[in-house]
Amino acid sequence: MRSSKSKKTIRAAVFSSGELCILDSFAMFKNKHLVDSIKTSTDRISFSIPEYNLIARLQDDNSFNVQFNEGSYIIKVEQKATNLGNAYYFFFHCPECSTRARKLYCIKGRYLCRKCGHLGYYSQKLNFYDRLLYMQAKIKATLKSKGGSLDRKPPWMKRHTFERLKLQEQIYEATYYYAAELEFARQIGGNPPRFEDILTEMRLRTMF
């Protein structure tokens, strides 16, 4: 019914840090034979979490009937045809807001979308200054991963793409220093420089 090899594949795709805290609809419905075998099993159990006494049973319409220590709820699943015509994408519907989502996150036994679970992305958790530094580092990492840098265009990257990334990095850096200058000016009662002047200085610096 559920071979150890197939189950291991699903666990690797769906489990996170050894616990079933993230459901990925693409991974869960990738193996059609495994899905069908769960539907024809006597208990229809797709997964369980002992910590919350949670048991999720797969229904004929691909939805999940979830029972846990605080009650029960349904995770609806939407089937969407791909452009190929003979294959399908599967998406969850958040039990809280019904928004379509590829991934749901376990919050004390309730699977919710990122918004309903109040889960922000890493960059959203950073303060204003750290977020600017993070975005700068992200651009540098992108160029480095493709064999380039801010001073050297990566092979095969289009020139306009490279210039756009360089400009974005300069804007993030200029914004960082402009915000710092504003804060300093407020503290001493002085006049901060114009943002355009700082950006021009950043761009001139990269030319030499």
PDB file of C-alpha atoms in Angstrom:
ATOM      1  CA  MET A   1       0.000   0.000   0.000  1.00  0.00           C
ATOM      2  CA  ARG A   2       2.536   2.609   1.149  1.00  0.00           C
ATOM      3  CA  SER A   3       6.038   1.400   0.399  1.00  0.00           C
ATOM      4  CA  SER A   4       8.877   2.605   2.615  1.00  0.00           C
ATOM      5  CA  LYS A   5      10.622   4.073  -0.434  1.00  0.00           C
ATOM      6  CA  SER A   6       7.581   6.118  -1.482  1.00  0.00           C
ATOM      7  CA  LYS A   7       6.890   7.257   2.058  1.00  0.00           C
ATOM      8  CA  LYS A   8      10.495   8.360   2.483  1.00  0.00           C
ATOM      9  CA  THR A   9      10.223  10.445  -0.689  1.00  0.00           C
ATOM     10  CA  ILE A  10       7.075  12.172   0.541  1.00  0.00           C
ATOM     11  CA  ARG A  11       8.582  12.795   3.992  1.00  0.00           C
ATOM     12  CA  ALA A  12      11.665  14.393   2.474  1.00  0.00           C
ATOM     13  CA  ALA A  13       9.517  16.685   0.363  1.00  0.00           C
ATOM     14  CA  VAL A  14       6.904  17.575   2.944  1.00  0.00           C
ATOM     15  CA  PHE A  15       8.547  17.379   6.352  1.00  0.00           C
ATOM     16  CA  SER A  16      10.597  20.251   7.747  1.00  0.00           C
ATOM     17  CA  SER A  17      13.168  19.825  10.538  1.00  0.00           C
ATOM     18  CA  GLY A  18      11.854  16.337  11.198  1.00  0.00           C
ATOM     19  CA  GLU A  19       8.303  17.503  11.896  1.00  0.00           C
ATOM     20  CA  LEU A  20       5.300  17.871   9.645  1.00  0.00           C
ATOM     21  CA  CYS A  21       5.018  21.626  10.161  1.00  0.00           C
ATOM     22  CA  ILE A  22       4.732  22.557   6.475  1.00  0.00           C
ATOM     23  CA  LEU A  23       2.349  21.054   3.931  1.00  0.00           C
ATOM     24  CA  ASP A  24       3.396  21.416   0.294  1.00  0.00           C
ATOM     25  CA  SER A  25       0.556  20.624  -2.109  1.00  0.00           C
ATOM     26  CA  PHE A  26       2.908  20.109  -5.061  1.00  0.00           C
ATOM     27  CA  ALA A  27       4.930  17.524  -3.129  1.00  0.00           C
ATOM     28  CA  MET A  28       1.940  15.768  -1.563  1.00  0.00           C
ATOM     29  CA  PHE A  29       0.157  15.145  -4.860  1.00  0.00           C
ATOM     30  CA  LYS A  30       3.227  14.506  -6.993  1.00  0.00           C
ATOM     31  CA  ASN A  31       3.024  10.734  -6.494  1.00  0.00           C
ATOM     32  CA  LYS A  32      -0.420   9.800  -7.831  1.00  0.00           C
ATOM     33  CA  HIS A  33      -0.008   6.119  -7.006  1.00  0.00           C
ATOM     34  CA  LEU A  34       0.708   6.922  -3.368  1.00  0.00           C
ATOM     35  CA  VAL A  35      -2.288   9.273  -3.191  1.00  0.00           C
ATOM     36  CA  ASP A  36      -4.554   6.591  -4.662  1.00  0.00           C
ATOM     37  CA  SER A  37      -3.211   3.977  -2.248  1.00  0.00           C
ATOM     38  CA  ILE A  38      -4.039   6.212   0.726  1.00  0.00           C
ATOM     39  CA  LYS A  39      -7.584   6.711  -0.587  1.00  0.00           C
ATOM     40  CA  THR A  40      -8.119   2.963  -0.851  1.00  0.00           C
ATOM     41  CA  SER A  41      -6.613   2.178   2.562  1.00  0.00           C
ATOM     42  CA  THR A  42      -8.904   1.367   5.473  1.00  0.00           C
ATOM     43  CA  ASP A  43      -7.942   4.357   7.629  1.00  0.00           C
ATOM     44  CA  ARG A  44      -7.155   6.890   4.840  1.00  0.00           C
ATOM     45  CA  ILE A  45      -4.584   8.478   7.140  1.00  0.00           C
ATOM     46  CA  SER A  46      -2.217  10.695   5.179  1.00  0.00           C
ATOM     47  CA  PHE A  47      -0.255  12.041   8.137  1.00  0.00           C
ATOM     48  CA  SER A  48      -0.494  12.512  11.896  1.00  0.00           C
ATOM     49  CA  ILE A  49       1.111  14.625  14.626  1.00  0.00           C
ATOM     50  CA  PRO A  50       0.999  12.947  18.066  1.00  0.00           C
ATOM     51  CA  GLU A  51       1.829  16.204  19.875  1.00  0.00           C
ATOM     52  CA  TYR A  52      -1.593  17.610  18.919  1.00  0.00           C
ATOM     53  CA  ASN A  53      -3.394  14.258  18.602  1.00  0.00           C
ATOM     54  CA  LEU A  54      -3.738  15.296  14.982  1.00  0.00           C
ATOM     55  CA  ILE A  55      -4.858  12.887  12.284  1.00  0.00           C
ATOM     56  CA  ALA A  56      -5.437  13.955   8.667  1.00  0.00           C
ATOM     57  CA  ARG A  57      -7.489  11.692   6.421  1.00  0.00           C
ATOM     58  CA  LEU A  58      -7.511  12.075   2.654  1.00  0.00           C
ATOM     59  CA  GLN A  59     -10.997  12.291   1.097  1.00  0.00           C
ATOM     60  CA  ASP A  60     -12.196  11.298  -2.378  1.00  0.00           C
ATOM     61  CA  ASP A  61     -12.165  14.944  -3.515  1.00  0.00           C
ATOM     62  CA  ASN A  62      -8.508  15.235  -2.359  1.00  0.00           C
ATOM     63  CA  SER A  63      -9.441  17.380   0.638  1.00  0.00           C
ATOM     64  CA  PHE A  64      -8.158  16.548   4.124  1.00  0.00           C
ATOM     65  CA  ASN A  65     -10.394  15.910   7.108  1.00  0.00           C
ATOM     66  CA  VAL A  66      -8.239  16.985  10.041  1.00  0.00           C
ATOM     67  CA  GLN A  67      -9.038  16.035  13.634  1.00  0.00           C
ATOM     68  CA  PHE A  68      -6.934  17.276  16.544  1.00  0.00           C
ATOM     69  CA  ASN A  69      -7.193  17.984  20.269  1.00  0.00           C
ATOM     70  CA  GLU A  70      -9.188  21.203  19.764  1.00  0.00           C
ATOM     71  CA  GLY A  71     -11.714  19.930  17.232  1.00  0.00           C
ATOM     72  CA  SER A  72     -11.716  19.328  13.496  1.00  0.00           C
ATOM     73  CA  TYR A  73     -11.530  21.197  10.199  1.00  0.00           C
ATOM     74  CA  ILE A  74     -11.297  20.618   6.460  1.00  0.00           C
ATOM     75  CA  ILE A  75      -8.379  21.526   4.216  1.00  0.00           C
ATOM     76  CA  LYS A  76      -9.880  21.947   0.755  1.00  0.00           C
ATOM     77  CA  VAL A  77      -7.737  21.175  -2.282  1.00  0.00           C
ATOM     78  CA  GLU A  78      -8.136  22.761  -5.714  1.00  0.00           C
ATOM     79  CA  GLN A  79      -7.090  20.929  -8.865  1.00  0.00           C
ATOM     80  CA  LYS A  80      -5.897  23.151 -11.714  1.00  0.00           C
ATOM     81  CA  ALA A  81      -4.959  21.912 -15.195  1.00  0.00           C
ATOM     82  CA  THR A  82      -1.490  22.736 -16.481  1.00  0.00           C
ATOM     83  CA  ASN A  83      -0.771  24.063 -19.962  1.00  0.00           C
ATOM     84  CA  LEU A  84       0.166  20.527 -20.975  1.00  0.00           C
ATOM     85  CA  GLY A  85      -3.450  19.481 -20.611  1.00  0.00           C
ATOM     86  CA  ASN A  86      -2.814  16.013 -19.188  1.00  0.00           C
ATOM     87  CA  ALA A  87      -1.377  17.089 -15.828  1.00  0.00           C
ATOM     88  CA  TYR A  88      -2.607  19.079 -12.862  1.00  0.00           C
ATOM     89  CA  TYR A  89      -1.412  21.456 -10.185  1.00  0.00           C
ATOM     90  CA  PHE A  90      -2.854  21.063  -6.703  1.00  0.00           C
ATOM     91  CA  PHE A  91      -3.358  23.948  -4.297  1.00  0.00           C
ATOM     92  CA  PHE A  92      -4.648  24.094  -0.747  1.00  0.00           C
ATOM     93  CA  HIS A  93      -7.310  26.513   0.426  1.00  0.00           C
ATOM     94  CA  CYS A  94      -6.495  28.008   3.804  1.00  0.00           C
ATOM     95  CA  PRO A  95      -9.096  26.737   6.338  1.00  0.00           C
ATOM     96  CA  GLU A  96      -9.169  30.217   7.898  1.00  0.00           C
ATOM     97  CA  CYS A  97      -9.507  32.603   4.925  1.00  0.00           C
ATOM     98  CA  SER A  98     -10.015  30.222   1.945  1.00  0.00           C
ATOM     99  CA  THR A  99      -7.095  31.807   0.079  1.00  0.00           C
ATOM    100  CA  ARG A 100      -5.429  29.486  -2.414  1.00  0.00           C
ATOM    101  CA  ALA A 101      -1.925  28.525  -1.282  1.00  0.00           C
ATOM    102  CA  ARG A 102       0.714  26.002  -2.198  1.00  0.00           C
ATOM    103  CA  LYS A 103       1.982  25.754   1.381  1.00  0.00           C
ATOM    104  CA  LEU A 104       0.217  25.672   4.734  1.00  0.00           C
ATOM    105  CA  TYR A 105       1.944  25.987   8.104  1.00  0.00           C
ATOM    106  CA  CYS A 106       1.061  24.144  11.300  1.00  0.00           C
ATOM    107  CA  ILE A 107       0.247  26.553  14.138  1.00  0.00           C
ATOM    108  CA  LYS A 108      -0.588  24.509  17.251  1.00  0.00           C
ATOM    109  CA  GLY A 109      -2.407  21.904  15.204  1.00  0.00           C
ATOM    110  CA  ARG A 110      -4.106  24.273  12.766  1.00  0.00           C
ATOM    111  CA  TYR A 111      -2.788  24.444   9.216  1.00  0.00           C
ATOM    112  CA  LEU A 112      -2.955  28.033   7.980  1.00  0.00           C
ATOM    113  CA  CYS A 113      -1.575  30.153   5.171  1.00  0.00           C
ATOM    114  CA  ARG A 114       1.376  32.435   5.882  1.00  0.00           C
ATOM    115  CA  LYS A 115      -0.863  35.489   6.391  1.00  0.00           C
ATOM    116  CA  CYS A 116      -3.326  33.847   8.784  1.00  0.00           C
ATOM    117  CA  GLY A 117      -0.452  32.273  10.693  1.00  0.00           C
ATOM    118  CA  HIS A 118       1.138  35.723  11.072  1.00  0.00           C
ATOM    119  CA  LEU A 119       4.344  34.410   9.545  1.00  0.00           C
ATOM    120  CA  GLY A 120       6.498  37.001   7.837  1.00  0.00           C
ATOM    121  CA  TYR A 121       9.333  36.419   5.414  1.00  0.00           C
ATOM    122  CA  TYR A 122      12.839  36.896   6.773  1.00  0.00           C
ATOM    123  CA  SER A 123      13.241  40.301   5.112  1.00  0.00           C
ATOM    124  CA  GLN A 124       9.934  41.465   6.608  1.00  0.00           C
ATOM    125  CA  LYS A 125      11.204  40.766  10.136  1.00  0.00           C
ATOM    126  CA  LEU A 126      14.205  43.038   9.704  1.00  0.00           C
ATOM    127  CA  ASN A 127      14.236  46.667  10.734  1.00  0.00           C
ATOM    128  CA  PHE A 128      14.471  49.362   8.067  1.00  0.00           C
ATOM    129  CA  TYR A 129      18.260  49.624   8.045  1.00  0.00           C
ATOM    130  CA  ASP A 130      18.922  45.881   8.177  1.00  0.00           C
ATOM    131  CA  ARG A 131      16.439  45.313   5.351  1.00  0.00           C
ATOM    132  CA  LEU A 132      18.378  47.674   3.089  1.00  0.00           C
ATOM    133  CA  LEU A 133      21.636  45.875   3.890  1.00  0.00           C
ATOM    134  CA  TYR A 134      19.900  42.542   3.319  1.00  0.00           C
ATOM    135  CA  MET A 135      18.683  43.600  -0.134  1.00  0.00           C
ATOM    136  CA  GLN A 136      22.172  44.826  -1.034  1.00  0.00           C
ATOM    137  CA  ALA A 137      23.683  41.515   0.036  1.00  0.00           C
ATOM    138  CA  LYS A 138      21.029  39.623  -1.908  1.00  0.00           C
ATOM    139  CA  ILE A 139      21.962  41.393  -5.162  1.00  0.00           C
ATOM    140  CA  LYS A 140      25.665  40.767  -4.560  1.00  0.00           C
ATOM    141  CA  ALA A 141      24.957  37.084  -3.856  1.00  0.00           C
ATOM    142  CA  THR A 142      22.921  36.807  -7.066  1.00  0.00           C
ATOM    143  CA  LEU A 143      25.758  38.211  -9.153  1.00  0.00           C
ATOM    144  CA  LYS A 144      28.340  36.053  -7.375  1.00  0.00           C
ATOM    145  CA  SER A 145      26.295  32.881  -7.907  1.00  0.00           C
ATOM    146  CA  LYS A 146      26.356  33.593 -11.644  1.00  0.00           C
ATOM    147  CA  GLY A 147      30.104  34.165 -11.751  1.00  0.00           C
ATOM    148  CA  GLY A 148      30.147  37.946 -11.551  1.00  0.00           C
ATOM    149  CA  SER A 149      30.184  40.870  -9.138  1.00  0.00           C
ATOM    150  CA  LEU A 150      29.231  44.535  -9.015  1.00  0.00           C
ATOM    151  CA  ASP A 151      32.403  45.232 -10.995  1.00  0.00           C
ATOM    152  CA  ARG A 152      32.105  42.377 -13.468  1.00  0.00           C
ATOM    153  CA  LYS A 153      29.075  41.300 -15.511  1.00  0.00           C
ATOM    154  CA  PRO A 154      28.361  37.584 -15.125  1.00  0.00           C
ATOM    155  CA  PRO A 155      28.778  35.545 -18.322  1.00  0.00           C
ATOM    156  CA  TRP A 156      25.550  35.244 -20.330  1.00  0.00           C
ATOM    157  CA  MET A 157      23.751  37.890 -18.264  1.00  0.00           C
ATOM    158  CA  LYS A 158      22.235  40.613 -20.407  1.00  0.00           C
ATOM    159  CA  ARG A 159      23.871  44.001 -20.059  1.00  0.00           C
ATOM    160  CA  HIS A 160      20.624  45.801 -19.181  1.00  0.00           C
ATOM    161  CA  THR A 161      19.894  43.226 -16.451  1.00  0.00           C
ATOM    162  CA  PHE A 162      23.355  43.719 -14.974  1.00  0.00           C
ATOM    163  CA  GLU A 163      23.011  47.509 -15.035  1.00  0.00           C
ATOM    164  CA  ARG A 164      19.568  47.292 -13.437  1.00  0.00           C
ATOM    165  CA  LEU A 165      20.910  45.182 -10.559  1.00  0.00           C
ATOM    166  CA  LYS A 166      23.834  47.569 -10.069  1.00  0.00           C
ATOM    167  CA  LEU A 167      21.466  50.552  -9.946  1.00  0.00           C
ATOM    168  CA  GLN A 168      19.196  48.783  -7.439  1.00  0.00           C
ATOM    169  CA  GLU A 169      22.191  48.048  -5.209  1.00  0.00           C
ATOM    170  CA  GLN A 170      23.276  51.690  -5.393  1.00  0.00           C
ATOM    171  CA  ILE A 171      19.764  52.884  -4.534  1.00  0.00           C
ATOM    172  CA  TYR A 172      19.638  50.598  -1.472  1.00  0.00           C
ATOM    173  CA  GLU A 173      23.028  51.887  -0.319  1.00  0.00           C
ATOM    174  CA  ALA A 174      22.076  55.524  -0.961  1.00  0.00           C
ATOM    175  CA  THR A 175      18.775  55.062   0.893  1.00  0.00           C
ATOM    176  CA  TYR A 176      20.642  53.562   3.845  1.00  0.00           C
ATOM    177  CA  TYR A 177      23.010  56.522   4.117  1.00  0.00           C
ATOM    178  CA  TYR A 178      20.258  59.057   3.420  1.00  0.00           C
ATOM    179  CA  ALA A 179      18.149  57.653   6.264  1.00  0.00           C
ATOM    180  CA  ALA A 180      21.178  57.767   8.556  1.00  0.00           C
ATOM    181  CA  GLU A 181      21.867  61.389   7.556  1.00  0.00           C
ATOM    182  CA  LEU A 182      18.226  62.321   8.223  1.00  0.00           C
ATOM    183  CA  GLU A 183      18.393  60.776  11.680  1.00  0.00           C
ATOM    184  CA  PHE A 184      21.669  62.554  12.434  1.00  0.00           C
ATOM    185  CA  ALA A 185      20.292  65.896  11.163  1.00  0.00           C
ATOM    186  CA  ARG A 186      17.241  65.550  13.418  1.00  0.00           C
ATOM    187  CA  GLN A 187      19.484  64.990  16.418  1.00  0.00           C
ATOM    188  CA  ILE A 188      21.739  68.004  15.820  1.00  0.00           C
ATOM    189  CA  GLY A 189      19.205  70.246  14.088  1.00  0.00           C
ATOM    190  CA  GLY A 190      21.129  70.455  10.807  1.00  0.00           C
ATOM    191  CA  ASN A 191      20.116  70.170   7.165  1.00  0.00           C
ATOM    192  CA  PRO A 192      20.507  66.715   5.603  1.00  0.00           C
ATOM    193  CA  PRO A 193      21.926  66.288   2.074  1.00  0.00           C
ATOM    194  CA  ARG A 194      19.585  65.584  -0.822  1.00  0.00           C
ATOM    195  CA  PHE A 195      18.947  61.966  -1.709  1.00  0.00           C
ATOM    196  CA  GLU A 196      19.868  62.684  -5.341  1.00  0.00           C
ATOM    197  CA  ASP A 197      23.294  63.933  -4.249  1.00  0.00           C
ATOM    198  CA  ILE A 198      23.984  60.798  -2.226  1.00  0.00           C
ATOM    199  CA  LEU A 199      22.893  58.540  -5.097  1.00  0.00           C
ATOM    200  CA  THR A 200      25.095  60.468  -7.529  1.00  0.00           C
ATOM    201  CA  GLU A 201      28.033  60.051  -5.163  1.00  0.00           C
ATOM    202  CA  MET A 202      27.404  56.293  -4.978  1.00  0.00           C
ATOM    203  CA  ARG A 203      27.305  55.990  -8.762  1.00  0.00           C
ATOM    204  CA  LEU A 204      30.444  58.070  -9.261  1.00  0.00           C
ATOM    205  CA  ARG A 205      32.253  55.930  -6.716  1.00  0.00           C
ATOM    206  CA  THR A 206      31.670  52.791  -8.801  1.00  0.00           C
ATOM    207  CA  MET A 207      33.192  54.432 -11.874  1.00  0.00           C
ATOM    208  CA  PHE A 208      36.678  54.763 -10.381  1.00  0.00           C
TER     209      PHE A 208
END
